[in-house]
PDB file of C-alpha atoms in Angstrom:
ATOM      1  CA  HIS A  27      25.870   5.673 -14.315  1.00 40.00           C
ATOM      2  CA  ASP A  28      23.841   4.481 -17.310  1.00 38.00           C
ATOM      3  CA  VAL A  29      24.809   1.367 -19.196  1.00 36.00           C
ATOM      4  CA  CYS A  30      23.631   1.097 -22.788  1.00 36.00           C
ATOM      5  CA  ALA A  31      23.551  -2.344 -24.408  1.00 35.00           C
ATOM      6  CA  VAL A  32      22.917  -2.309 -28.138  1.00 34.00           C
ATOM      7  CA  THR A  33      21.674  -5.444 -29.856  1.00 34.00           C
ATOM      8  CA  LEU A  34      21.335  -5.862 -33.614  1.00 33.00           C
ATOM      9  CA  ARG A  35      18.673  -8.207 -34.915  1.00 37.00           C
ATOM     10  CA  ARG A  36      18.044  -8.998 -38.565  1.00 33.00           C
ATOM     11  CA  GLN A  37      14.416  -9.732 -39.376  1.00 37.00           C
ATOM     12  CA  ASP A  38      13.266  -9.471 -42.989  1.00 38.00           C
ATOM     13  CA  HIS A  39      16.442  -7.512 -43.807  1.00 36.00           C
ATOM     14  CA  VAL A  40      15.657  -4.886 -41.106  1.00 33.00           C
ATOM     15  CA  CYS A  41      18.139  -4.176 -38.317  1.00 34.00           C
ATOM     16  CA  THR A  42      16.700  -3.022 -34.989  1.00 33.00           C
ATOM     17  CA  CYS A  43      18.697  -1.355 -32.215  1.00 32.00           C
ATOM     18  CA  MET A  44      17.553  -1.564 -28.640  1.00 32.00           C
ATOM     19  CA  CYS A  45      18.998   0.368 -25.717  1.00 33.00           C
ATOM     20  CA  ARG A  46      18.479  -0.311 -22.051  1.00 34.00           C
ATOM     21  CA  ALA A  47      19.225   2.133 -19.243  1.00 33.00           C
ATOM     22  CA  VAL A  48      20.187   0.408 -16.016  1.00 34.00           C
ATOM     23  CA  LEU A  49      19.601   2.630 -13.027  1.00 38.00           C
ATOM     24  CA  PRO A  50      21.818   2.283  -9.941  1.00 40.00           C
ATOM     25  CA  PHE A  51      19.064   1.037  -7.617  1.00 38.00           C
ATOM     26  CA  ASN A  52      21.534  -0.754  -5.318  1.00 43.00           C
ATOM     27  CA  SER A  53      23.191   2.609  -4.720  1.00 42.00           C
ATOM     28  CA  LEU A  54      19.791   4.200  -4.106  1.00 37.00           C
ATOM     29  CA  VAL A  55      18.848   1.644  -1.467  1.00 39.00           C
ATOM     30  CA  THR A  56      22.284   1.962   0.198  1.00 43.00           C
ATOM     31  CA  LEU A  57      21.905   5.738   0.330  1.00 39.00           C
ATOM     32  CA  PHE A  58      18.428   5.384   1.843  1.00 36.00           C
ATOM     33  CA  LEU A  59      19.734   3.089   4.572  1.00 40.00           C
ATOM     34  CA  ASN A  60      22.581   5.479   5.356  1.00 45.00           C
ATOM     35  CA  ILE A  61      20.164   8.392   5.671  1.00 36.00           C
ATOM     36  CA  GLY A  62      17.873   6.297   7.869  1.00 39.00           C
ATOM     37  CA  SER A  63      20.734   5.442  10.222  1.00 39.00           C
ATOM     38  CA  LEU A  64      21.179   9.146  10.999  1.00 39.00           C
ATOM     39  CA  SER A  65      17.864   9.100  12.868  1.00 34.00           C
ATOM     40  CA  GLY A  66      18.554   6.259  15.279  1.00 37.00           C
ATOM     41  CA  GLU A  67      16.777   3.024  14.550  1.00 40.00           C
ATOM     42  CA  PHE A  68      14.711   4.365  11.644  1.00 36.00           C
ATOM     43  CA  ALA A  69      16.322   2.078   9.077  1.00 33.00           C
ATOM     44  CA  MET A  70      15.623  -0.949  11.294  1.00 37.00           C
ATOM     45  CA  ASN A  71      11.962  -0.350  12.088  1.00 49.00           C
ATOM     46  CA  LYS A  72       9.060  -1.700  10.065  1.00 47.00           C
ATOM     47  CA  PHE A  73       8.437   1.565   8.236  1.00 44.00           C
ATOM     48  CA  GLY A  74      12.034   1.814   7.087  1.00 46.00           C
ATOM     49  CA  LYS A  75      12.088  -1.794   5.916  1.00 48.00           C
ATOM     50  CA  ALA A  76       8.831  -1.364   4.037  1.00 48.00           C
ATOM     51  CA  LEU A  77      10.124   1.713   2.227  1.00 46.00           C
ATOM     52  CA  VAL A  78      13.319  -0.108   1.242  1.00 46.00           C
ATOM     53  CA  GLY A  79      11.132  -2.843  -0.190  1.00 50.00           C
ATOM     54  CA  LEU A  80       9.093  -0.234  -2.034  1.00 48.00           C
ATOM     55  CA  PHE A  81      12.240   1.281  -3.606  1.00 46.00           C
ATOM     56  CA  ILE A  82      13.386  -2.146  -4.770  1.00 50.00           C
ATOM     57  CA  LEU A  83       9.995  -3.100  -6.214  1.00 50.00           C
ATOM     58  CA  VAL A  84       9.540   0.232  -7.967  1.00 47.00           C
ATOM     59  CA  GLY A  85      13.013  -0.067  -9.435  1.00 49.00           C
ATOM     60  CA  ALA A  86      12.289  -3.548 -10.683  1.00 49.00           C
ATOM     61  CA  ALA A  87       8.984  -2.471 -12.215  1.00 46.00           C
ATOM     62  CA  ASN A  88      10.572   0.534 -13.909  1.00 47.00           C
ATOM     63  CA  THR A  89      13.478  -1.316 -15.511  1.00 47.00           C
ATOM     64  CA  SER A  90      12.048  -4.787 -16.099  1.00 46.00           C
ATOM     65  CA  GLN A  91      11.790  -5.542 -19.807  1.00 46.00           C
ATOM     66  CA  ALA A  92      12.760  -1.937 -20.594  1.00 44.00           C
ATOM     67  CA  ALA A  93      14.811  -3.028 -23.605  1.00 43.00           C
ATOM     68  CA  ASP A  94      12.523  -5.595 -25.147  1.00 47.00           C
ATOM     69  CA  VAL A  95       8.844  -5.087 -24.325  1.00 47.00           C
ATOM     70  CA  ASN A  96       6.642  -7.475 -26.276  1.00 46.00           C
ATOM     71  CA  SER A  97       6.056  -5.989 -29.690  1.00 48.00           C
ATOM     72  CA  ASP A  98       2.327  -6.773 -29.599  1.00 53.00           C
ATOM     73  CA  ILE A  99       1.750  -4.115 -26.876  1.00 60.00           C
ATOM     74  CA  GLY A 100       2.579  -1.275 -29.265  1.00 61.00           C
ATOM     75  CA  ASN A 101       1.595   2.228 -28.112  1.00 81.00           C
ATOM     76  CA  TYR A 102      -0.187   1.192 -24.944  1.00 89.00           C
ATOM     77  CA  ASP A 103      -3.556   2.720 -24.046  1.00 93.00           C
ATOM     78  CA  TRP A 104      -4.549   2.427 -20.375  1.00 96.00           C
ATOM     79  CA  SER A 105      -8.243   3.054 -21.112  1.00 96.00           C
ATOM     80  CA  GLY A 106     -10.582   0.240 -20.123  1.00 96.00           C
ATOM     81  CA  VAL A 107     -12.125  -1.773 -17.307  1.00 98.00           C
ATOM     82  CA  TYR A 108      -9.979  -4.151 -15.272  1.00 98.00           C
ATOM     83  CA  VAL A 109     -10.130  -6.644 -12.405  1.00 98.00           C
ATOM     84  CA  GLY A 110      -7.264  -7.886 -10.287  1.00 97.00           C
ATOM     85  CA  LEU A 111      -5.784  -9.368  -7.162  1.00 97.00           C
ATOM     86  CA  GLN A 112      -3.585  -7.580  -4.644  1.00 97.00           C
ATOM     87  CA  GLY A 113      -1.829  -8.318  -1.356  1.00 97.00           C
ATOM     88  CA  GLY A 114       0.862  -7.040   0.956  1.00 97.00           C
ATOM     89  CA  TYR A 115       1.901  -5.964   4.405  1.00 97.00           C
ATOM     90  CA  GLY A 116       0.160  -3.533   6.740  1.00 97.00           C
ATOM     91  CA  PHE A 117       1.770  -1.728   9.658  1.00 97.00           C
ATOM     92  CA  GLY A 118       1.024   1.167  11.983  1.00 94.00           C
ATOM     93  CA  GLN A 119       0.357   2.175  15.561  1.00 92.00           C
ATOM     94  CA  SER A 120      -2.740   1.989  17.733  1.00 91.00           C
ATOM     95  CA  GLU A 121      -3.658   3.413  21.117  1.00 87.00           C
ATOM     96  CA  HIS A 122      -6.431   2.712  23.627  1.00 83.00           C
ATOM     97  CA  TYR A 123      -7.610   5.887  25.338  1.00 84.00           C
ATOM     98  CA  THR A 124     -10.571   7.560  27.044  1.00 80.00           C
ATOM     99  CA  THR A 125     -12.472  10.524  25.620  1.00 78.00           C
ATOM    100  CA  LEU A 126     -12.855  12.610  28.810  1.00 76.00           C
ATOM    101  CA  THR A 127     -10.345  12.285  31.679  1.00 75.00           C
ATOM    102  CA  PRO A 128      -7.070  11.444  29.872  1.00 77.00           C
ATOM    103  CA  ALA A 129      -6.021   7.821  30.221  1.00 79.00           C
ATOM    104  CA  SER A 130      -4.085   5.858  27.624  1.00 78.00           C
ATOM    105  CA  THR A 131      -2.069   2.738  26.925  1.00 81.00           C
ATOM    106  CA  GLY A 132       0.338   4.836  24.885  1.00 81.00           C
ATOM    107  CA  THR A 133       0.967   3.827  21.284  1.00 86.00           C
ATOM    108  CA  PHE A 134       1.790   0.248  20.327  1.00 90.00           C
ATOM    109  CA  ASP A 135       2.595  -1.467  17.030  1.00 93.00           C
ATOM    110  CA  ILE A 136       0.036  -3.217  14.849  1.00 95.00           C
ATOM    111  CA  ASP A 137       0.952  -5.179  11.732  1.00 96.00           C
ATOM    112  CA  GLY A 138      -0.013  -8.144   9.581  1.00 96.00           C
ATOM    113  CA  MET A 139      -0.771  -9.391   6.087  1.00 97.00           C
ATOM    114  CA  THR A 140      -3.671  -8.255   3.931  1.00 97.00           C
ATOM    115  CA  GLY A 141      -4.995  -9.148   0.492  1.00 97.00           C
ATOM    116  CA  GLY A 142      -8.037  -9.238  -1.731  1.00 97.00           C
ATOM    117  CA  ALA A 143      -9.642  -8.255  -5.041  1.00 98.00           C
ATOM    118  CA  THR A 144      -9.672  -5.067  -7.133  1.00 98.00           C
ATOM    119  CA  VAL A 145     -11.942  -3.630  -9.827  1.00 98.00           C
ATOM    120  CA  GLY A 146     -11.434  -0.369 -11.686  1.00 97.00           C
ATOM    121  CA  ALA A 147     -11.600   1.645 -14.878  1.00 98.00           C
ATOM    122  CA  ASN A 148      -9.211   4.072 -16.597  1.00 97.00           C
ATOM    123  CA  LEU A 149      -9.616   6.755 -19.242  1.00 97.00           C
ATOM    124  CA  GLN A 150      -6.480   8.012 -21.004  1.00 96.00           C
ATOM    125  CA  ALA A 151      -6.317  11.491 -22.545  1.00 94.00           C
ATOM    126  CA  ASN A 152      -2.938  12.192 -24.143  1.00 92.00           C
ATOM    127  CA  ASN A 153      -0.463  11.165 -21.433  1.00 93.00           C
ATOM    128  CA  PHE A 154      -2.868  11.688 -18.537  1.00 97.00           C
ATOM    129  CA  VAL A 155      -4.744   8.707 -17.105  1.00 97.00           C
ATOM    130  CA  PHE A 156      -7.852   9.256 -14.981  1.00 98.00           C
ATOM    131  CA  GLY A 157      -9.255   6.319 -13.071  1.00 97.00           C
ATOM    132  CA  LEU A 158     -11.636   4.999 -10.437  1.00 98.00           C
ATOM    133  CA  GLU A 159     -10.678   1.942  -8.394  1.00 98.00           C
ATOM    134  CA  GLY A 160     -12.295  -0.095  -5.641  1.00 97.00           C
ATOM    135  CA  ASP A 161     -10.900  -2.954  -3.602  1.00 98.00           C
ATOM    136  CA  VAL A 162     -11.807  -5.150  -0.647  1.00 98.00           C
ATOM    137  CA  SER A 163      -9.333  -7.138   1.454  1.00 97.00           C
ATOM    138  CA  VAL A 164      -9.243  -9.533   4.356  1.00 97.00           C
ATOM    139  CA  SER A 165      -6.780  -8.517   7.053  1.00 96.00           C
ATOM    140  CA  ASP A 166      -4.643  -9.973   9.804  1.00 96.00           C
ATOM    141  CA  ILE A 167      -3.433  -6.541  10.988  1.00 96.00           C
ATOM    142  CA  ASN A 168      -3.405  -6.550  14.798  1.00 94.00           C
ATOM    143  CA  GLY A 169      -1.310  -5.709  17.827  1.00 92.00           C
ATOM    144  CA  THR A 170      -1.226  -5.745  21.625  1.00 88.00           C
ATOM    145  CA  GLY A 171      -0.541  -2.892  24.053  1.00 82.00           C
ATOM    146  CA  HIS A 172       0.435  -3.283  27.690  1.00 78.00           C
ATOM    147  CA  THR A 173      -0.155  -1.651  31.044  1.00 75.00           C
ATOM    148  CA  SER A 174       0.829   2.012  31.335  1.00 76.00           C
ATOM    149  CA  ALA A 175       0.795   4.459  34.235  1.00 69.00           C
ATOM    150  CA  SER A 176      -2.841   5.381  33.508  1.00 69.00           C
ATOM    151  CA  TRP A 177      -4.220   2.187  31.956  1.00 73.00           C
ATOM    152  CA  THR A 178      -4.256  -1.436  33.100  1.00 72.00           C
ATOM    153  CA  CYS A 179      -3.974  -4.152  30.449  1.00 74.00           C
ATOM    154  CA  THR A 180      -3.898  -7.728  31.719  1.00 72.00           C
ATOM    155  CA  PRO A 181      -2.753  -9.684  29.759  1.00 73.00           C
ATOM    156  CA  GLY A 182      -2.941  -7.005  27.033  1.00 78.00           C
ATOM    157  CA  CYS A 183      -5.075  -4.466  25.178  1.00 83.00           C
ATOM    158  CA  GLU A 184      -5.678  -5.589  21.608  1.00 87.00           C
ATOM    159  CA  THR A 185      -6.559  -3.846  18.344  1.00 90.00           C
ATOM    160  CA  HIS A 186      -7.694  -5.897  15.320  1.00 92.00           C
ATOM    161  CA  LEU A 187      -8.596  -5.075  11.713  1.00 95.00           C
ATOM    162  CA  TYR A 188     -10.585  -7.938  10.165  1.00 96.00           C
ATOM    163  CA  TRP A 189     -11.349  -6.559   6.687  1.00 97.00           C
ATOM    164  CA  TRP A 190     -11.159  -3.250   4.850  1.00 98.00           C
ATOM    165  CA  GLY A 191     -11.881  -1.723   1.471  1.00 97.00           C
ATOM    166  CA  THR A 192     -11.426   1.497  -0.455  1.00 98.00           C
ATOM    167  CA  ALA A 193     -13.114   3.494  -3.231  1.00 98.00           C
ATOM    168  CA  ARG A 194     -10.531   5.819  -4.782  1.00 98.00           C
ATOM    169  CA  ALA A 195      -9.779   8.155  -7.652  1.00 98.00           C
ATOM    170  CA  ARG A 196      -6.448   7.733  -9.475  1.00 98.00           C
ATOM    171  CA  LEU A 197      -4.465  10.246 -11.503  1.00 97.00           C
ATOM    172  CA  GLY A 198      -1.408   9.125 -13.431  1.00 97.00           C
ATOM    173  CA  ILE A 199       0.939  10.088 -16.238  1.00 96.00           C
ATOM    174  CA  SER A 200       1.633   7.427 -18.843  1.00 95.00           C
ATOM    175  CA  PHE A 201       5.209   6.754 -19.962  1.00 93.00           C
ATOM    176  CA  GLU A 202       4.428   4.181 -22.658  1.00 87.00           C
ATOM    177  CA  HIS A 203       3.942   0.995 -20.617  1.00 93.00           C
ATOM    178  CA  THR A 204       4.678   2.508 -17.175  1.00 95.00           C
ATOM    179  CA  LEU A 205       2.113   4.455 -15.143  1.00 97.00           C
ATOM    180  CA  PRO A 206       3.125   6.300 -11.953  1.00 97.00           C
ATOM    181  CA  TYR A 207       0.035   7.584 -10.143  1.00 98.00           C
ATOM    182  CA  ILE A 208      -1.392   9.186  -7.016  1.00 98.00           C
ATOM    183  CA  THR A 209      -4.634   8.012  -5.450  1.00 98.00           C
ATOM    184  CA  GLY A 210      -7.061   8.844  -2.669  1.00 97.00           C
ATOM    185  CA  GLY A 211     -10.617   8.359  -1.483  1.00 98.00           C
ATOM    186  CA  VAL A 212     -12.910   6.740   1.062  1.00 98.00           C
ATOM    187  CA  ALA A 213     -12.002   3.732   3.221  1.00 98.00           C
ATOM    188  CA  VAL A 214     -14.219   1.403   5.238  1.00 98.00           C
ATOM    189  CA  GLY A 215     -13.347  -1.542   7.473  1.00 96.00           C
ATOM    190  CA  GLU A 216     -14.242  -3.681  10.469  1.00 95.00           C
ATOM    191  CA  GLY A 217     -12.082  -3.033  13.519  1.00 91.00           C
ATOM    192  CA  GLU A 218     -12.158  -4.003  17.167  1.00 88.00           C
ATOM    193  CA  GLY A 219     -10.518  -2.911  20.391  1.00 85.00           C
ATOM    194  CA  LYS A 220     -10.674  -5.296  23.323  1.00 81.00           C
ATOM    195  CA  ILE A 221      -9.186  -6.065  26.713  1.00 76.00           C
ATOM    196  CA  PRO A 222      -9.385  -9.892  26.899  1.00 71.00           C
ATOM    197  CA  GLY A 223      -8.294 -10.227  30.523  1.00 61.00           C
ATOM    198  CA  ALA A 224     -10.952  -7.800  31.785  1.00 59.00           C
ATOM    199  CA  GLY A 225     -13.920  -9.925  30.738  1.00 58.00           C
ATOM    200  CA  ALA A 226     -16.555  -9.616  28.027  1.00 56.00           C
ATOM    201  CA  GLY A 227     -18.105  -6.543  29.653  1.00 55.00           C
ATOM    202  CA  TYR A 228     -15.090  -4.444  28.663  1.00 61.00           C
ATOM    203  CA  ASN A 229     -15.362  -5.273  24.963  1.00 62.00           C
ATOM    204  CA  ALA A 230     -17.795  -3.281  22.835  1.00 63.00           C
ATOM    205  CA  GLY A 231     -17.524  -5.700  19.889  1.00 71.00           C
ATOM    206  CA  LYS A 232     -16.590  -5.144  16.267  1.00 82.00           C
ATOM    207  CA  ASP A 233     -17.234  -1.755  14.645  1.00 87.00           C
ATOM    208  CA  THR A 234     -17.740  -0.852  11.001  1.00 93.00           C
ATOM    209  CA  LEU A 235     -15.498   2.176  10.568  1.00 95.00           C
ATOM    210  CA  VAL A 236     -15.425   4.802   7.811  1.00 96.00           C
ATOM    211  CA  GLY A 237     -12.417   7.020   7.064  1.00 96.00           C
ATOM    212  CA  TRP A 238     -10.058   8.026   4.282  1.00 98.00           C
ATOM    213  CA  THR A 239      -7.031   6.733   2.406  1.00 98.00           C
ATOM    214  CA  ALA A 240      -4.321   8.257   0.195  1.00 98.00           C
ATOM    215  CA  GLY A 241      -1.104   7.166  -1.435  1.00 97.00           C
ATOM    216  CA  GLY A 242       0.523   6.365  -4.736  1.00 97.00           C
ATOM    217  CA  GLY A 243       2.138   3.693  -6.823  1.00 97.00           C
ATOM    218  CA  ILE A 244       3.506   2.592 -10.160  1.00 97.00           C
ATOM    219  CA  GLU A 245       1.918   0.180 -12.625  1.00 98.00           C
ATOM    220  CA  ARG A 246       3.602  -1.630 -15.521  1.00 96.00           C
ATOM    221  CA  ALA A 247       1.937  -3.237 -18.558  1.00 95.00           C
ATOM    222  CA  PHE A 248       3.399  -6.642 -19.475  1.00 95.00           C
ATOM    223  CA  THR A 249       0.959  -7.560 -22.257  1.00 93.00           C
ATOM    224  CA  PRO A 250      -2.037  -5.784 -23.837  1.00 92.00           C
ATOM    225  CA  ASN A 251      -4.188  -7.164 -20.993  1.00 94.00           C
ATOM    226  CA  LEU A 252      -1.904  -7.935 -18.037  1.00 96.00           C
ATOM    227  CA  SER A 253      -0.248  -5.355 -15.776  1.00 96.00           C
ATOM    228  CA  GLY A 254       1.424  -5.397 -12.385  1.00 97.00           C
ATOM    229  CA  LYS A 255       1.674  -2.711  -9.739  1.00 97.00           C
ATOM    230  CA  VAL A 256       3.301  -1.789  -6.449  1.00 98.00           C
ATOM    231  CA  GLU A 257       1.389   0.618  -4.228  1.00 98.00           C
ATOM    232  CA  TYR A 258       1.596   2.454  -0.911  1.00 98.00           C
ATOM    233  CA  LEU A 259      -1.534   3.592   0.986  1.00 98.00           C
ATOM    234  CA  TYR A 260      -2.030   5.337   4.311  1.00 98.00           C
ATOM    235  CA  THR A 261      -5.475   4.619   5.776  1.00 97.00           C
ATOM    236  CA  ASP A 262      -7.189   6.342   8.711  1.00 96.00           C
ATOM    237  CA  LEU A 263     -10.321   4.523   9.886  1.00 95.00           C
ATOM    238  CA  GLY A 264     -10.702   6.552  13.072  1.00 91.00           C
ATOM    239  CA  ALA A 265     -11.263   4.565  16.271  1.00 88.00           C
ATOM    240  CA  ALA A 266     -13.247   1.520  17.350  1.00 86.00           C
ATOM    241  CA  ASP A 267     -15.357   1.751  20.513  1.00 81.00           C
ATOM    242  CA  LEU A 268     -14.482   0.196  23.833  1.00 78.00           C
ATOM    243  CA  ILE A 269     -16.998   0.447  26.685  1.00 71.00           C
ATOM    244  CA  ASP A 270     -18.066   3.638  28.448  1.00 71.00           C
ATOM    245  CA  PHE A 271     -15.938   3.531  31.581  1.00 70.00           C
ATOM    246  CA  GLY A 272     -18.036   6.176  33.364  1.00 68.00           C
ATOM    247  CA  GLY A 273     -16.641   7.911  36.437  1.00 71.00           C
ATOM    248  CA  GLY A 274     -15.605  10.923  34.412  1.00 72.00           C
ATOM    249  CA  PHE A 275     -13.421   8.889  32.025  1.00 76.00           C
ATOM    250  CA  GLY A 276     -15.981   8.530  29.271  1.00 74.00           C
ATOM    251  CA  ARG A 277     -15.985   6.025  26.448  1.00 77.00           C
ATOM    252  CA  GLY A 278     -12.869   4.103  25.587  1.00 80.00           C
ATOM    253  CA  LYS A 279     -11.513   4.131  22.031  1.00 84.00           C
ATOM    254  CA  ALA A 280      -8.984   2.123  20.027  1.00 86.00           C
ATOM    255  CA  ASP A 281      -7.212   3.762  17.039  1.00 88.00           C
ATOM    256  CA  VAL A 282      -7.279   1.893  13.708  1.00 92.00           C
ATOM    257  CA  ASN A 283      -4.784   3.738  11.471  1.00 93.00           C
ATOM    258  CA  PHE A 284      -2.207   1.978   9.313  1.00 97.00           C
ATOM    259  CA  SER A 285      -0.030   1.951   6.192  1.00 97.00           C
ATOM    260  CA  THR A 286       0.118  -0.759   3.551  1.00 97.00           C
ATOM    261  CA  VAL A 287       2.700  -1.684   0.940  1.00 98.00           C
ATOM    262  CA  ARG A 288       1.206  -4.103  -1.554  1.00 98.00           C
ATOM    263  CA  VAL A 289       1.658  -5.571  -5.004  1.00 97.00           C
ATOM    264  CA  GLY A 290      -1.036  -6.543  -7.478  1.00 97.00           C
ATOM    265  CA  LEU A 291      -1.868  -7.967 -10.883  1.00 97.00           C
ATOM    266  CA  ASN A 292      -4.638  -6.512 -13.074  1.00 97.00           C
ATOM    267  CA  TRP A 293      -6.365  -7.914 -16.164  1.00 97.00           C
ATOM    268  CA  LYS A 294      -7.775  -5.282 -18.553  1.00 96.00           C
ATOM    269  CA  PHE A 295     -10.703  -6.079 -20.821  1.00 94.00           C
TER     270      PHE A 295
END
């Protein structure tokens, strides 16, 4: 239900009423967890936890300061150039496999923290906001697979993402100081698949990978210059090379595909 709190302030003989709508985000999160429990361990895995976090952060961004935004913001215009910092959590699944005769570790989890810098520009036309944004981040996203029926990993088969960046278009709709948006574009990064226990000859080294990314988020203006955002991206960088195993198996590959949930602060000039 909505709760409306009305406050009267007298400034220069003018009374101002402010109303704040409080959305039932606790109920929303509880409902999400209940739905997740219907599909086994969904609500307990990393993806489920990350989405719960996203719901909470979006709810906080959407309601924070809803009643009393600083009066100096006025009718906010998102147009302009901005720089910022962002960081968050990355998670996904990788697989080591061969390109000819099928052999595979099966999928295994990769995850870790990531963060870096952002630069972008927006142009607002009526309520629509068109933007271009680029970012680059260091990454600790990695994971280890183990021996399967068709693939030997001793002590493990590893996938690492060392850094990554994106160049994306953004399209949003402005609701005063709140900007929900969708985004997508090109992604690039440095990934590696390796089998440490098999010796250096089984590791092809680090690869610069090019792929795509897409997602969405919500941004909130706190002052005329400062805004904060929460954002989800899915990124597919393809696969890093292992060695060519020969013998009809062909070259080995290691998938580098992941999701990120991150928060950021931007400063608009």
